[in-house]
Amino acid sequence: MPQTLRNLTERGVYDAEALATLECIYLAVCGMLDIGCDDLDGRHIIAKAVLFAFDRGTRDIDQLKAAAIIASKTPLLERGRQRTAA
């Protein structure tokens, strides 16, 4: 999980239990979308998508994964287009 998300826990935005759930979902979504460990930009997009889904009130694990995948799809596609255009 990116350090910025851990910082949210330290500041009291999320409790430790929520962070553990978010981290599990984050890792699962990265795996499902084949986002590699060295793809920091892709991992940042996934982290933001997981937080977006969680902040919208989704708490079911499968629904969180699905919402994060949907939320990350457009930024990931846009990133791919920018890379091929360069």
GROMACS .gro file of C-alpha atoms in nm, residues 8-86:
model
   79
    8LEU     CA    1  -0.413   0.876   0.627
    9THR     CA    2  -0.430   0.617   0.904
   10GLU     CA    3  -0.168   0.798   1.109
   11ARG     CA    4  -0.369   1.119   1.077
   12GLY     CA    5  -0.683   0.937   1.190
   13VAL     CA    6  -0.869   0.944   0.859
   14TYR     CA    7  -0.893   0.562   0.857
   15ASP     CA    8  -0.856   0.318   1.145
   16ALA     CA    9  -0.609   0.029   1.136
   17GLU     CA   10  -0.882  -0.226   1.055
   18ALA     CA   11  -1.001  -0.022   0.757
   19LEU     CA   12  -0.642   0.014   0.635
   20ALA     CA   13  -0.591  -0.363   0.653
   21THR     CA   14  -0.905  -0.417   0.446
   22LEU     CA   15  -0.804  -0.149   0.197
   23GLU     CA   16  -0.457  -0.297   0.163
   24CYS     CA   17  -0.599  -0.644   0.096
   25ILE     CA   18  -0.832  -0.507  -0.170
   26TYR     CA   19  -0.557  -0.291  -0.320
   27LEU     CA   20  -0.325  -0.591  -0.359
   28ALA     CA   21  -0.604  -0.807  -0.503
   29VAL     CA   22  -0.702  -0.545  -0.759
   30CYS     CA   23  -0.338  -0.488  -0.859
   31GLY     CA   24  -0.309  -0.862  -0.915
   32MET     CA   25  -0.635  -0.886  -1.107
   33LEU     CA   26  -0.530  -0.604  -1.340
   34ASP     CA   27  -0.169  -0.726  -1.372
   35ILE     CA   28  -0.024  -0.407  -1.223
   36GLY     CA   29   0.338  -0.493  -1.146
   37CYS     CA   30   0.536  -0.400  -0.836
   38ASP     CA   31   0.752  -0.168  -1.045
   39ASP     CA   32   0.452   0.018  -1.192
   40LEU     CA   33   0.426   0.296  -0.935
   41ASP     CA   34   0.192   0.508  -1.146
   42GLY     CA   35  -0.046   0.216  -1.199
   43ARG     CA   36  -0.038   0.129  -0.830
   44HIS     CA   37  -0.115   0.490  -0.741
   45ILE     CA   38  -0.418   0.482  -0.972
   46ILE     CA   39  -0.539   0.160  -0.807
   47ALA     CA   40  -0.489   0.303  -0.457
   48LYS     CA   41  -0.696   0.610  -0.545
   49ALA     CA   42  -0.968   0.391  -0.696
   50VAL     CA   43  -0.986   0.173  -0.383
   51LEU     CA   44  -1.014   0.481  -0.162
   52PHE     CA   45  -1.279   0.627  -0.391
   53ALA     CA   46  -1.492   0.313  -0.364
   54PHE     CA   47  -1.442   0.291   0.014
   55ASP     CA   48  -1.525   0.659   0.067
   56ARG     CA   49  -1.848   0.617  -0.129
   57GLY     CA   50  -1.963   0.376   0.140
   58THR     CA   51  -1.898   0.040  -0.024
   59ARG     CA   52  -1.796  -0.215   0.242
   60ASP     CA   53  -1.853  -0.555   0.081
   61ILE     CA   54  -1.514  -0.693  -0.030
   62ASP     CA   55  -1.631  -0.811  -0.373
   63GLN     CA   56  -1.818  -0.488  -0.437
   64LEU     CA   57  -1.511  -0.286  -0.333
   65LYS     CA   58  -1.294  -0.481  -0.576
   66ALA     CA   59  -1.544  -0.434  -0.857
   67ALA     CA   60  -1.586  -0.063  -0.785
   68ALA     CA   61  -1.209  -0.011  -0.770
   69ILE     CA   62  -1.162  -0.190  -1.102
   70ILE     CA   63  -1.430   0.023  -1.263
   71ALA     CA   64  -1.292   0.345  -1.112
   72SER     CA   65  -0.938   0.267  -1.226
   73LYS     CA   66  -1.024   0.156  -1.579
   74THR     CA   67  -1.045   0.503  -1.739
   75PRO     CA   68  -0.723   0.641  -1.583
   76LEU     CA   69  -0.535   0.322  -1.676
   77LEU     CA   70  -0.664   0.334  -2.034
   78GLU     CA   71  -0.574   0.702  -2.062
   79ARG     CA   72  -0.225   0.628  -1.933
   80GLY     CA   73  -0.190   0.356  -2.196
   81ARG     CA   74  -0.296   0.595  -2.471
   82GLN     CA   75  -0.045   0.856  -2.356
   83ARG     CA   76   0.235   0.599  -2.357
   84THR     CA   77   0.156   0.483  -2.710
   85ALA     CA   78   0.127   0.841  -2.836
   86ALA     CA   79   0.470   0.935  -2.697
   0.00000   0.00000   0.00000
